[in-house]
PDB file of C-alpha atoms and ligand atoms in Angstrom:
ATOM      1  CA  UNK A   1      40.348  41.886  40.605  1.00  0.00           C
ATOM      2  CA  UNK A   2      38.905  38.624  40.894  1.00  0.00           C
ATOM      3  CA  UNK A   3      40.944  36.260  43.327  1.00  0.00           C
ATOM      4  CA  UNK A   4      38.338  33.167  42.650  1.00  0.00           C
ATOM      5  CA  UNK A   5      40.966  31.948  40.620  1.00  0.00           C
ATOM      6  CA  UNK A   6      43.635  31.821  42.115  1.00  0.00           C
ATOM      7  CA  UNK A   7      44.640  28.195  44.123  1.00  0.00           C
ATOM      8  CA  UNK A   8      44.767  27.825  47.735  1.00  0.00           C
ATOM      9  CA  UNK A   9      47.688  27.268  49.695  1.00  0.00           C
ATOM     10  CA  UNK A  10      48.067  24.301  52.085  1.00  0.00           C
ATOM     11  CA  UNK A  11      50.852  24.202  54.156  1.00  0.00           C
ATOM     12  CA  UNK A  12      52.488  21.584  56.985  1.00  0.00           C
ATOM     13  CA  UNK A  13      55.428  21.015  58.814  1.00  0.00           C
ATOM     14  CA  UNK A  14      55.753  17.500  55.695  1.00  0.00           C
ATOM     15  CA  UNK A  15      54.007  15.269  54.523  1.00  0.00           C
ATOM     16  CA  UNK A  16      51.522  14.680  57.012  1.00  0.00           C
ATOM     17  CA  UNK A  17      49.070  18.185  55.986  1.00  0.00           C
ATOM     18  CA  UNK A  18      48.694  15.545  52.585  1.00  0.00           C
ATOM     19  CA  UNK A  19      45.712  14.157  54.850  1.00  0.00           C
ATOM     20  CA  UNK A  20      43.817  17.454  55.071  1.00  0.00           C
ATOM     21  CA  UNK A  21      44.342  18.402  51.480  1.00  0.00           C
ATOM     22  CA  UNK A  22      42.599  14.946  50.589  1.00  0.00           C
ATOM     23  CA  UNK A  23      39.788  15.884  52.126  1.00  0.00           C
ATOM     24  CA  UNK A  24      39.995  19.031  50.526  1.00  0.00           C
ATOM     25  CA  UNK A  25      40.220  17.948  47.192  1.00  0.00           C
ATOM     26  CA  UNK A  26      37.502  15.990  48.133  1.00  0.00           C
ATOM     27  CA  UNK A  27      35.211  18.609  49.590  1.00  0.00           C
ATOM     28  CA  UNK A  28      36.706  21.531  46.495  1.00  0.00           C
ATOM     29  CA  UNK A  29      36.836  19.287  43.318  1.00  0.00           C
ATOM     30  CA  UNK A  30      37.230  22.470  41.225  1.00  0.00           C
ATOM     31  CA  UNK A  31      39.895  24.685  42.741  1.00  0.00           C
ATOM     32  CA  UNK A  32      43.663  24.057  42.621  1.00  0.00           C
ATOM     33  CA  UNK A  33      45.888  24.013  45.733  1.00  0.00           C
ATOM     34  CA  UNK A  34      49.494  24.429  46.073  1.00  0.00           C
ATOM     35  CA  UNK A  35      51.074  22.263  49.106  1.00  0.00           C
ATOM     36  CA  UNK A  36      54.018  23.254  50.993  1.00  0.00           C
ATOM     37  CA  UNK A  37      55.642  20.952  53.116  1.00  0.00           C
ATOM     38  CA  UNK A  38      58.569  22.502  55.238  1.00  0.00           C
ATOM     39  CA  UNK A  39      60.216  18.954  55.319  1.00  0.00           C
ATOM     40  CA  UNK A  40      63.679  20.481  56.002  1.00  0.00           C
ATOM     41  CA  UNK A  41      62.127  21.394  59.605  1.00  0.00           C
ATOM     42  CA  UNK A  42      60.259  18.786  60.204  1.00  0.00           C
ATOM     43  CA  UNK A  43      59.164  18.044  62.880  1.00  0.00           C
ATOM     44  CA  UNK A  44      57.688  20.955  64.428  1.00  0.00           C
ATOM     45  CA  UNK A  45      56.125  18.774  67.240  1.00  0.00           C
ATOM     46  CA  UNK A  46      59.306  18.828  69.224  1.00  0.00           C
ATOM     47  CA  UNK A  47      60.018  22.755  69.016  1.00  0.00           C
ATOM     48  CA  UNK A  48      59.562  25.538  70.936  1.00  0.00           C
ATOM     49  CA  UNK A  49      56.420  27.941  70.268  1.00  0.00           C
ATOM     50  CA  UNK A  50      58.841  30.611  68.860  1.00  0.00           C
ATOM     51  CA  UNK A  51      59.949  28.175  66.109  1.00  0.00           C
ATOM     52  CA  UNK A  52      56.862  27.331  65.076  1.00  0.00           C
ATOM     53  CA  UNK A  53      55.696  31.039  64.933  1.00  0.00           C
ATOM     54  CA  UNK A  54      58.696  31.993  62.434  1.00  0.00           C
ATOM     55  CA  UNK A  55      58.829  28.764  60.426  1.00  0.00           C
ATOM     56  CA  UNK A  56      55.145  29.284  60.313  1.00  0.00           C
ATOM     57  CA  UNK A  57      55.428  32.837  59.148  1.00  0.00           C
ATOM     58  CA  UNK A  58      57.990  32.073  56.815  1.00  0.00           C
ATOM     59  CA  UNK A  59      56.090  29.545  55.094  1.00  0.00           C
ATOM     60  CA  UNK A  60      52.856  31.459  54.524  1.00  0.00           C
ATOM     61  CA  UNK A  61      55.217  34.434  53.106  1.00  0.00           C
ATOM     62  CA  UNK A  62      56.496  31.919  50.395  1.00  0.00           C
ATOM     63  CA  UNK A  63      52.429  30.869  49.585  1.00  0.00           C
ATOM     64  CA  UNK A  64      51.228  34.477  49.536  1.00  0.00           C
ATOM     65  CA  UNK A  65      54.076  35.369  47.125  1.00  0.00           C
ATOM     66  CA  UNK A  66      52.947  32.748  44.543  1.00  0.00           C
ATOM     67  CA  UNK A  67      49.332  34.901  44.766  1.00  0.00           C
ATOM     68  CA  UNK A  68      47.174  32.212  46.834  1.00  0.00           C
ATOM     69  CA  UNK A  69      43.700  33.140  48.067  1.00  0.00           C
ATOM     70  CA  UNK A  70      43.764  31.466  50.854  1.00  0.00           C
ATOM     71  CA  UNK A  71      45.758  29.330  53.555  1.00  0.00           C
ATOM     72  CA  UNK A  72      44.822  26.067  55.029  1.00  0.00           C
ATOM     73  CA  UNK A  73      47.203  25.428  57.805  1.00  0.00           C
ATOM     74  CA  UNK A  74      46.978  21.871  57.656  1.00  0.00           C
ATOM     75  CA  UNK A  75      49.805  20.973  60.822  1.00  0.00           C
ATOM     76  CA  UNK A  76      48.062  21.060  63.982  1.00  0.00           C
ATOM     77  CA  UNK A  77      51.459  22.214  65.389  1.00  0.00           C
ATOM     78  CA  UNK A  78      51.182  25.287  63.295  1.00  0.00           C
ATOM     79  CA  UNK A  79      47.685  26.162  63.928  1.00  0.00           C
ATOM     80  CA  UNK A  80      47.682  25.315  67.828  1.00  0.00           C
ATOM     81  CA  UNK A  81      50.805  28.143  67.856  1.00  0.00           C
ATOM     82  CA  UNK A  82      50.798  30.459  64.869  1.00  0.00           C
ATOM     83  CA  UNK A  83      47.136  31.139  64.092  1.00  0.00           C
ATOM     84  CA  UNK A  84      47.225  34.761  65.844  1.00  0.00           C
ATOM     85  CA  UNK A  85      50.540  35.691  64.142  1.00  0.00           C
ATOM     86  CA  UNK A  86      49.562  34.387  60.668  1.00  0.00           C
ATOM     87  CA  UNK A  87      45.625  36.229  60.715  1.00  0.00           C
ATOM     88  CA  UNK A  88      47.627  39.249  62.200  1.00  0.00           C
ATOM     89  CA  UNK A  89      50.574  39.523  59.723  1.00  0.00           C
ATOM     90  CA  UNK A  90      47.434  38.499  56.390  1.00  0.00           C
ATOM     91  CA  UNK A  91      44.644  40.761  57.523  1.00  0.00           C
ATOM     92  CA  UNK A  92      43.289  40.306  54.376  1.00  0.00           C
ATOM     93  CA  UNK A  93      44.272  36.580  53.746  1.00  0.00           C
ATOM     94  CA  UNK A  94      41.255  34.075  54.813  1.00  0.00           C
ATOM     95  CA  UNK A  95      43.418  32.271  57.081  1.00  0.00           C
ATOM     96  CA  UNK A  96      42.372  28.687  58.298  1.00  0.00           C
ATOM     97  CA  UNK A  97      43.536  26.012  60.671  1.00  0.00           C
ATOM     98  CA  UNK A  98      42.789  22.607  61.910  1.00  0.00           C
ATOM     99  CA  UNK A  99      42.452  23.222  65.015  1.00  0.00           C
ATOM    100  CA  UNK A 100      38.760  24.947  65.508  1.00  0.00           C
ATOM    101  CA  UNK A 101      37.460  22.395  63.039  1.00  0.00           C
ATOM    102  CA  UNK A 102      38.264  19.584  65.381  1.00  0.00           C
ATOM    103  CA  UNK A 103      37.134  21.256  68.517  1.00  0.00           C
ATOM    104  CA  UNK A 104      33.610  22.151  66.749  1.00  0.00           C
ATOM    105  CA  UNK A 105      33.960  17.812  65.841  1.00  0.00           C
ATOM    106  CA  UNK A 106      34.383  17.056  68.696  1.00  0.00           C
ATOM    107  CA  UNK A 107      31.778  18.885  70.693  1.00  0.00           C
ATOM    108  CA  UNK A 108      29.224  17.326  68.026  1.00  0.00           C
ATOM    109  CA  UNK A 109      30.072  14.301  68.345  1.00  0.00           C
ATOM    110  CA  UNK A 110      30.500  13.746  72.466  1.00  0.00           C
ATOM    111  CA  UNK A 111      27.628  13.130  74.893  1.00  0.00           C
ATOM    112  CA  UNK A 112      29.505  12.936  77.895  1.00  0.00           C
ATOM    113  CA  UNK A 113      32.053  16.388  77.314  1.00  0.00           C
ATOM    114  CA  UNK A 114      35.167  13.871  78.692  1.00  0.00           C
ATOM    115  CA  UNK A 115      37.022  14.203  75.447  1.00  0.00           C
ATOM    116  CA  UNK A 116      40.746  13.197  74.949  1.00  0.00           C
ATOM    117  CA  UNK A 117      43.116  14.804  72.523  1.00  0.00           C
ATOM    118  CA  UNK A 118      45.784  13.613  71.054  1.00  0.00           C
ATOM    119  CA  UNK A 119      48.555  15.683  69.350  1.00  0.00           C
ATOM    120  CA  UNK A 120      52.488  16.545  69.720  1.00  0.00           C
ATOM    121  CA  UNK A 121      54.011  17.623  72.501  1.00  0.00           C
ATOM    122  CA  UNK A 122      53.928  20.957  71.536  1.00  0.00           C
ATOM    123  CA  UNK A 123      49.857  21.109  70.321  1.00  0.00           C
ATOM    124  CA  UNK A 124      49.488  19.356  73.902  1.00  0.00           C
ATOM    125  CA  UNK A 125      51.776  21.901  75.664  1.00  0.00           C
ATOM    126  CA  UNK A 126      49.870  24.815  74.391  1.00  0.00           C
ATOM    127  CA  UNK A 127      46.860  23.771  75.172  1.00  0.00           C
ATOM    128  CA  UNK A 128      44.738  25.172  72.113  1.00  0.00           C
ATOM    129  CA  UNK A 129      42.568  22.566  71.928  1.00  0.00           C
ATOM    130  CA  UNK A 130      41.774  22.536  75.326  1.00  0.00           C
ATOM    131  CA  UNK A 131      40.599  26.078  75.107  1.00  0.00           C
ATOM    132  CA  UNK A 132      38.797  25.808  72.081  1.00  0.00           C
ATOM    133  CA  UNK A 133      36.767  22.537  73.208  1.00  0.00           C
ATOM    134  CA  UNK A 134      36.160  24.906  76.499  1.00  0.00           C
ATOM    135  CA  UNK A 135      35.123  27.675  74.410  1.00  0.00           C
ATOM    136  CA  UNK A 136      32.301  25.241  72.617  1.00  0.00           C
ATOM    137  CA  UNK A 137      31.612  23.402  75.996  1.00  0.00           C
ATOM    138  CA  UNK A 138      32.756  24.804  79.279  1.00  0.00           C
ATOM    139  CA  UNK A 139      31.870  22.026  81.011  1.00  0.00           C
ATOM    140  CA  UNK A 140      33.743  19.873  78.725  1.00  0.00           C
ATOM    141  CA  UNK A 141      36.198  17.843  80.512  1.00  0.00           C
ATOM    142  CA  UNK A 142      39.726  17.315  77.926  1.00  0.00           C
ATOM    143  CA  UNK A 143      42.373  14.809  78.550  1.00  0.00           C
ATOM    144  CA  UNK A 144      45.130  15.651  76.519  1.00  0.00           C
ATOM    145  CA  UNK A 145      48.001  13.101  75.555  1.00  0.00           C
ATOM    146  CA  UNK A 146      51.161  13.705  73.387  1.00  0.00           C
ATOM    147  CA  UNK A 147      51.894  10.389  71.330  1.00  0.00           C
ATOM    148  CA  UNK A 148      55.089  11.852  69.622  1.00  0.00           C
ATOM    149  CA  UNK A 149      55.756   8.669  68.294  1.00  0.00           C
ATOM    150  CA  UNK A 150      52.692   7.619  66.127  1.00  0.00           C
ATOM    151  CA  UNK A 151      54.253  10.879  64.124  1.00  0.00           C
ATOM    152  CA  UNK A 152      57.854   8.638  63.357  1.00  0.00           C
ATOM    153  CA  UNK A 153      55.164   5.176  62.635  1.00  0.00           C
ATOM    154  CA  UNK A 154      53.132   6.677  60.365  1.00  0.00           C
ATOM    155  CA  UNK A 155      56.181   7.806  58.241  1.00  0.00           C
ATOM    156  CA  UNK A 156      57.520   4.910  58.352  1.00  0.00           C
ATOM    157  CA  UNK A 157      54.661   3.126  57.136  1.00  0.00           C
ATOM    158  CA  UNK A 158      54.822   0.896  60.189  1.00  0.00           C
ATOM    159  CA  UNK A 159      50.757   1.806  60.654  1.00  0.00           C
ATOM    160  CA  UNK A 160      49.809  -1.662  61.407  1.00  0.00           C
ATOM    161  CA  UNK A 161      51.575  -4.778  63.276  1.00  0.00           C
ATOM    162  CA  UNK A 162      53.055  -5.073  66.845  1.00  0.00           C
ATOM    163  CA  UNK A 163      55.003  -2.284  67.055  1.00  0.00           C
ATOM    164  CA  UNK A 164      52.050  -0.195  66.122  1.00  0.00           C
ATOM    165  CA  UNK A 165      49.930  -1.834  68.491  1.00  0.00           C
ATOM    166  CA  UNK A 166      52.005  -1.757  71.258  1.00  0.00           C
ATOM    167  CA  UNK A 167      52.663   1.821  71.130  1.00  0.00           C
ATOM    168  CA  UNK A 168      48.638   2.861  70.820  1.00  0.00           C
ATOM    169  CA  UNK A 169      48.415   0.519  73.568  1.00  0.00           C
ATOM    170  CA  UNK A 170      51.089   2.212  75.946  1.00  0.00           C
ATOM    171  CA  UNK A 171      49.985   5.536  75.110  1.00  0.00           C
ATOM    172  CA  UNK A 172      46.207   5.055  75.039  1.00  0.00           C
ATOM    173  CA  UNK A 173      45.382   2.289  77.126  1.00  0.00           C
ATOM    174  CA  UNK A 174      45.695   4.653  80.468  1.00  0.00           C
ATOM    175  CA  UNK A 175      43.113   6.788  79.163  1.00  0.00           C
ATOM    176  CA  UNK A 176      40.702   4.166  77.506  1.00  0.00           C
ATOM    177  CA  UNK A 177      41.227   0.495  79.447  1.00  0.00           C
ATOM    178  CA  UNK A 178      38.422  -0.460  81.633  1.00  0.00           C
ATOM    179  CA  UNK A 179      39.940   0.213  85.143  1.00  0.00           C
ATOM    180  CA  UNK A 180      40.730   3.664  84.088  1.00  0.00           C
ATOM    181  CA  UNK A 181      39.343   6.019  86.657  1.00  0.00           C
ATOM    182  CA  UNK A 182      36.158   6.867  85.423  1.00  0.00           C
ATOM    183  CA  UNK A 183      36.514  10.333  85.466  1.00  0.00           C
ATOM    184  CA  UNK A 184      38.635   9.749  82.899  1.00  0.00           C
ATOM    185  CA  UNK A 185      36.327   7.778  80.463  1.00  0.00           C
ATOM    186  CA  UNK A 186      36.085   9.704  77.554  1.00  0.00           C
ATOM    187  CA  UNK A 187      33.741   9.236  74.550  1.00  0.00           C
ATOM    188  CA  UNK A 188      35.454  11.053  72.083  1.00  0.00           C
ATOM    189  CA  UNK A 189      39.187  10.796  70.881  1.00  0.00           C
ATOM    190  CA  UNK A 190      40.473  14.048  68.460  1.00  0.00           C
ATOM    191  CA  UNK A 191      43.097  12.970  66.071  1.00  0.00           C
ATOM    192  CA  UNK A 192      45.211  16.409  66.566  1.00  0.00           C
ATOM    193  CA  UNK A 193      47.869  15.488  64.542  1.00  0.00           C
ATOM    194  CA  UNK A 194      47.892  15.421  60.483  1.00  0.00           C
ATOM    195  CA  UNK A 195      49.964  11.556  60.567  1.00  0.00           C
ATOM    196  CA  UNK A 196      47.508  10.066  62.882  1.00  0.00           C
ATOM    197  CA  UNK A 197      44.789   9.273  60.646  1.00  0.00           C
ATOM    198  CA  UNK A 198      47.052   7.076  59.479  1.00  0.00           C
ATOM    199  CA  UNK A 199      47.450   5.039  62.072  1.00  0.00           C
ATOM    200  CA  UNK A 200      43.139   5.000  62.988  1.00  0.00           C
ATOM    201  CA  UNK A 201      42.761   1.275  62.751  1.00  0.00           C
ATOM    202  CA  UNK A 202      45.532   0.271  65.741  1.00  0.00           C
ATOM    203  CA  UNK A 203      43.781   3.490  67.760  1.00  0.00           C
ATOM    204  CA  UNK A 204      40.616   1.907  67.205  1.00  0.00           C
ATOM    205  CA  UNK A 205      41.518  -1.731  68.777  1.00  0.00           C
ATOM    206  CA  UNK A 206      42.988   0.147  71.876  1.00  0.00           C
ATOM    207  CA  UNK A 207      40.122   2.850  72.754  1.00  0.00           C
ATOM    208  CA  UNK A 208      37.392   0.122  71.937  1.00  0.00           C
ATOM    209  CA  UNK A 209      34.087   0.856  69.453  1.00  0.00           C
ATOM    210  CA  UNK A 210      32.012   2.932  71.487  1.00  0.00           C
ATOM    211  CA  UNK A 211      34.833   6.019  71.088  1.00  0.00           C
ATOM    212  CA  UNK A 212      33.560   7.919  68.627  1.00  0.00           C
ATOM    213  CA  UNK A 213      36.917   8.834  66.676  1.00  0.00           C
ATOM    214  CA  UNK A 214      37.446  12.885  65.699  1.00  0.00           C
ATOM    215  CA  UNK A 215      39.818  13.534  62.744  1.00  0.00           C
ATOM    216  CA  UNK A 216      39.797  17.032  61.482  1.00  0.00           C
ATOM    217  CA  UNK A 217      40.332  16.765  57.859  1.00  0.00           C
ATOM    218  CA  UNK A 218      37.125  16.580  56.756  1.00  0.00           C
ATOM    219  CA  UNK A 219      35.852  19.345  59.143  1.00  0.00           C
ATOM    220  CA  UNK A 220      38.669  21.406  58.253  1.00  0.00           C
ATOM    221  CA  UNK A 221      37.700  21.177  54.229  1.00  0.00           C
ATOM    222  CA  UNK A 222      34.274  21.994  55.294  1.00  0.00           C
ATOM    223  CA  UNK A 223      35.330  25.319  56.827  1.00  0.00           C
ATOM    224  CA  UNK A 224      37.737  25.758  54.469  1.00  0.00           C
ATOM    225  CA  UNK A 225      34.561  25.825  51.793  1.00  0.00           C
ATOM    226  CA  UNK A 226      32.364  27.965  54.436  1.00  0.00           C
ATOM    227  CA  UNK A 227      34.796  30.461  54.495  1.00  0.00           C
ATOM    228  CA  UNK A 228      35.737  31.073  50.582  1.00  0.00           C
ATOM    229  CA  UNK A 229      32.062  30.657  50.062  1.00  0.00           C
ATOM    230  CA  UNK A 230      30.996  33.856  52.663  1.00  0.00           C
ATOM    231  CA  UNK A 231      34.286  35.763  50.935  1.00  0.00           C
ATOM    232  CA  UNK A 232      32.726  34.770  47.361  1.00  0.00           C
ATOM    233  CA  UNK A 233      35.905  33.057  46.715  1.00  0.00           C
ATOM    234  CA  UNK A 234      34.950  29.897  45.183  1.00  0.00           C
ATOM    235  CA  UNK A 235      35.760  29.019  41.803  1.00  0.00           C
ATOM    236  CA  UNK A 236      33.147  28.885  39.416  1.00  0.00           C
ATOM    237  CA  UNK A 237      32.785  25.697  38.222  1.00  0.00           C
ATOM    238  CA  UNK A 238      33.100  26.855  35.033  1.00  0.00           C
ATOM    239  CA  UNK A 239      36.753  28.116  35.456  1.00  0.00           C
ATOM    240  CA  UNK A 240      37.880  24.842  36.643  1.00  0.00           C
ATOM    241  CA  UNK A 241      39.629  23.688  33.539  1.00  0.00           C
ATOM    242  CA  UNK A 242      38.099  22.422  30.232  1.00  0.00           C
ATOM    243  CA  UNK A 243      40.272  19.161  30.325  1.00  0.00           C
ATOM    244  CA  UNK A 244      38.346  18.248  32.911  1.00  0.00           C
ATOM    245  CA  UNK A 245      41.161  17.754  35.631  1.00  0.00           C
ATOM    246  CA  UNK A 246      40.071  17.870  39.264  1.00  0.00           C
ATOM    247  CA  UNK A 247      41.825  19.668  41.624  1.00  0.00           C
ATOM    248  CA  UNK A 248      45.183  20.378  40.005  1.00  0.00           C
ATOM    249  CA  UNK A 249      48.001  19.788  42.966  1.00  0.00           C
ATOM    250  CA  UNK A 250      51.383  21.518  42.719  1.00  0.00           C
ATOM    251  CA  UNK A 251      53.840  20.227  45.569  1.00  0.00           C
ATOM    252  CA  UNK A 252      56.421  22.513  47.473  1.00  0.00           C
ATOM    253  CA  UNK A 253      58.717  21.213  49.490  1.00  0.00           C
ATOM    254  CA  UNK A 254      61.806  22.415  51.553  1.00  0.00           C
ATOM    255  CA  UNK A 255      64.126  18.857  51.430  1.00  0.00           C
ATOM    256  CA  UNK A 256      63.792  15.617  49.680  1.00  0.00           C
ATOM    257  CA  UNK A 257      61.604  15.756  46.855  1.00  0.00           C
ATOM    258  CA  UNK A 258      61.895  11.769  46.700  1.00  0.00           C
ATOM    259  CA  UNK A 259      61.346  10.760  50.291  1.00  0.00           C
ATOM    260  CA  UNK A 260      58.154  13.627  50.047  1.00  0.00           C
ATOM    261  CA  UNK A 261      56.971  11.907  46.749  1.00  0.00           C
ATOM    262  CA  UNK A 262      57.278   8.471  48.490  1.00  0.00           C
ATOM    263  CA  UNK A 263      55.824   8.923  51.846  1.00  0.00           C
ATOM    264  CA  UNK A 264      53.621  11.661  50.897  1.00  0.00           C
ATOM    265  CA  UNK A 265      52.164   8.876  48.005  1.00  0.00           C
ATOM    266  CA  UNK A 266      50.732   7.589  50.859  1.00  0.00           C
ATOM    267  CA  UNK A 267      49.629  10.455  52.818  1.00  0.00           C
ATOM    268  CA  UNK A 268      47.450  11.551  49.992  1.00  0.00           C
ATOM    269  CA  UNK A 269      46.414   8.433  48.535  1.00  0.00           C
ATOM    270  CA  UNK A 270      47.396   9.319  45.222  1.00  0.00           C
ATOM    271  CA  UNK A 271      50.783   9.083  43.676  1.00  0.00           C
ATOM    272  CA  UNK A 272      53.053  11.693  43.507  1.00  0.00           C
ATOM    273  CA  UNK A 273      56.231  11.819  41.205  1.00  0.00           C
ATOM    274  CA  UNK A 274      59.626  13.524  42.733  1.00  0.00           C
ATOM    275  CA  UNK A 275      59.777  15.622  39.753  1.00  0.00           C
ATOM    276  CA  UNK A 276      56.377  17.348  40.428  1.00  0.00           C
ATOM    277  CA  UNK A 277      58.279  18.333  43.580  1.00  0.00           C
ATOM    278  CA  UNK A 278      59.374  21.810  43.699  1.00  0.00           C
ATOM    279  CA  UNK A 279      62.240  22.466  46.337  1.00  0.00           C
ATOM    280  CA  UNK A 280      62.194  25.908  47.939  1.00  0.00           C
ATOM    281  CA  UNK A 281      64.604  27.708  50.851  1.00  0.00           C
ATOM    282  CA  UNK A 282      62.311  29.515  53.607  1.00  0.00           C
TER     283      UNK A 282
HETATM  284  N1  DGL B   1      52.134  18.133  61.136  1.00  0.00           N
HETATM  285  C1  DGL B   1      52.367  17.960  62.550  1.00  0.00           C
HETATM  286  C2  DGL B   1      51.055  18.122  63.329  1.00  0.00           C
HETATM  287  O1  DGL B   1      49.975  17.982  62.797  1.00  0.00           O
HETATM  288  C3  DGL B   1      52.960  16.605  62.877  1.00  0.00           C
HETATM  289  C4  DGL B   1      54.371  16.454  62.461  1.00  0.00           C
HETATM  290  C5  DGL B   1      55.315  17.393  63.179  1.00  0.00           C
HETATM  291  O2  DGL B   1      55.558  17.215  64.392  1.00  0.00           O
HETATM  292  O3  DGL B   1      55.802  18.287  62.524  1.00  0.00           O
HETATM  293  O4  DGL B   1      51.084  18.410  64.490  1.00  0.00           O
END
């Protein structure tokens, strides 16, 4: 059976995984992806491990029934908890997250190893980055910060202005401000959180120009490709649809078609309509 055909499934805790599969319609112009946004749940920041795990698994069983070839788990929350279950439950599924991606960015791109991370409580609670930046650099020194908040901002659109800035500021400014203890001075911020690309520009004024800013999406669609190319899983270019269409999008959702079709609109950077919405129970 040939599987190159089939799409690839792209799933998040909402709206917010709509920044990874940018980049991956970006970096895969020919294959089709269905998204699934567990919006009912959201967020998954907040919850326990367990939660994530069985929300997690419960997603990818809905994907894998509609015949996908693979899974981007685009939620950092997901990956950082349910990587093991997912790759243990879909031996055979090429299973990726956005987690590894990021760590492998942000080893790259720092000079000094003092990275910071930012994510939700629970991708800072569990500590995934920190091991996988260790893994890549064990001398690598991580500072890692939940900003729970920027998650509520960047759906509310509120991604510039005061309140924006403020929050950045009281958040960030203890790890980036010039009297911060210099053991602290990192050179390299990880977005670890789908909403915060968003929200790049305020993060930017805080932590100064000489942070080199880490977000994983485009890593993420990189590996993404790797990986489908080593399984011969690409589409041929050929198959990808006489009319020409690039990367034809269907959109899952657990709640709210119209508040995903609105906020994810500008998640994606395209528009989405509430009637391409599909609402499905977990
Ligand atoms: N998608 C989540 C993440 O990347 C953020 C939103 C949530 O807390 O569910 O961690």
């Amino acid at each position: 059976v040939d599987h190159s055909a089939r799409a690839i499934a792209v799933f998040d805790s909402g709206v917010g995984g709509l920044t990874v599969l940018a980049a991956l319609c970006a970096e895969l112009p020919h294959e089709q992806f269905v998204y699934l946004g567990d919006t009912a749940r959201l967020p998954y920041g907040t919850k326990s491990d367990e939660s994530v795990v069985r929300y997690a698994l419960q997603a990818a069983a809905a994907l894998v029934e509609r015949e996908v070839k693979a899974l981007v788990v685009a939620c950092n929350t997901a990956s950082a908890a349910a990587l093991p279950a997912l790759r243990q439950r879909y031996p055979q599924l090429p299973v990726i997250g956005v987690v590894e991606p990021g760590a492998d960015a942000a080893v790259a791109a720092s000079r000094s190893g003092c990275i910071a991370v930012i994510g939700t409580e629970a991708t800072v609670r569990g500590g995934a980055y920190q091991r996988a930046i260790g893994q890549r650099r064990p001398d690598a020194r991580v500072n890692a910060v939940a900003c729970q908040l920027f998650v509520a901002l960047a759906e509310e659109g509120w991604t510039s202005g005061a309140v924006a800035r403020s929050t950045a500021q009281r958040y960030l400014a203890p790890l980036f401000s010039p009297d911060a203890p210099s053991a602290m001075a990192a050179d390299t911020l990880v977005l670890g959180c789908t909403h915060f690309p968003t929200l790049q520009a305020v993060i930017r004024e805080v932590v100064g120009e000489h942070v080199t800013i880490v977000d994983s999406a485009i890593t993420t669609a990189r590996a993404a490709r790797a990986l489908l190319a080593a399984r011969e899983l690409l589409r041929p270019k050929e198959a990808a649809g006489a009319a020409g269409h690039a990367s034809p999008l269907s959109f899952l959702a657990t709640d709210g078609a119209a508040r995903f079709a609105s906020i994810g609109t500008r998640f994606l950077g395209r528009r989405i309509s509430a009637d391409e919405v599909e609402l499905i129970d977990l």
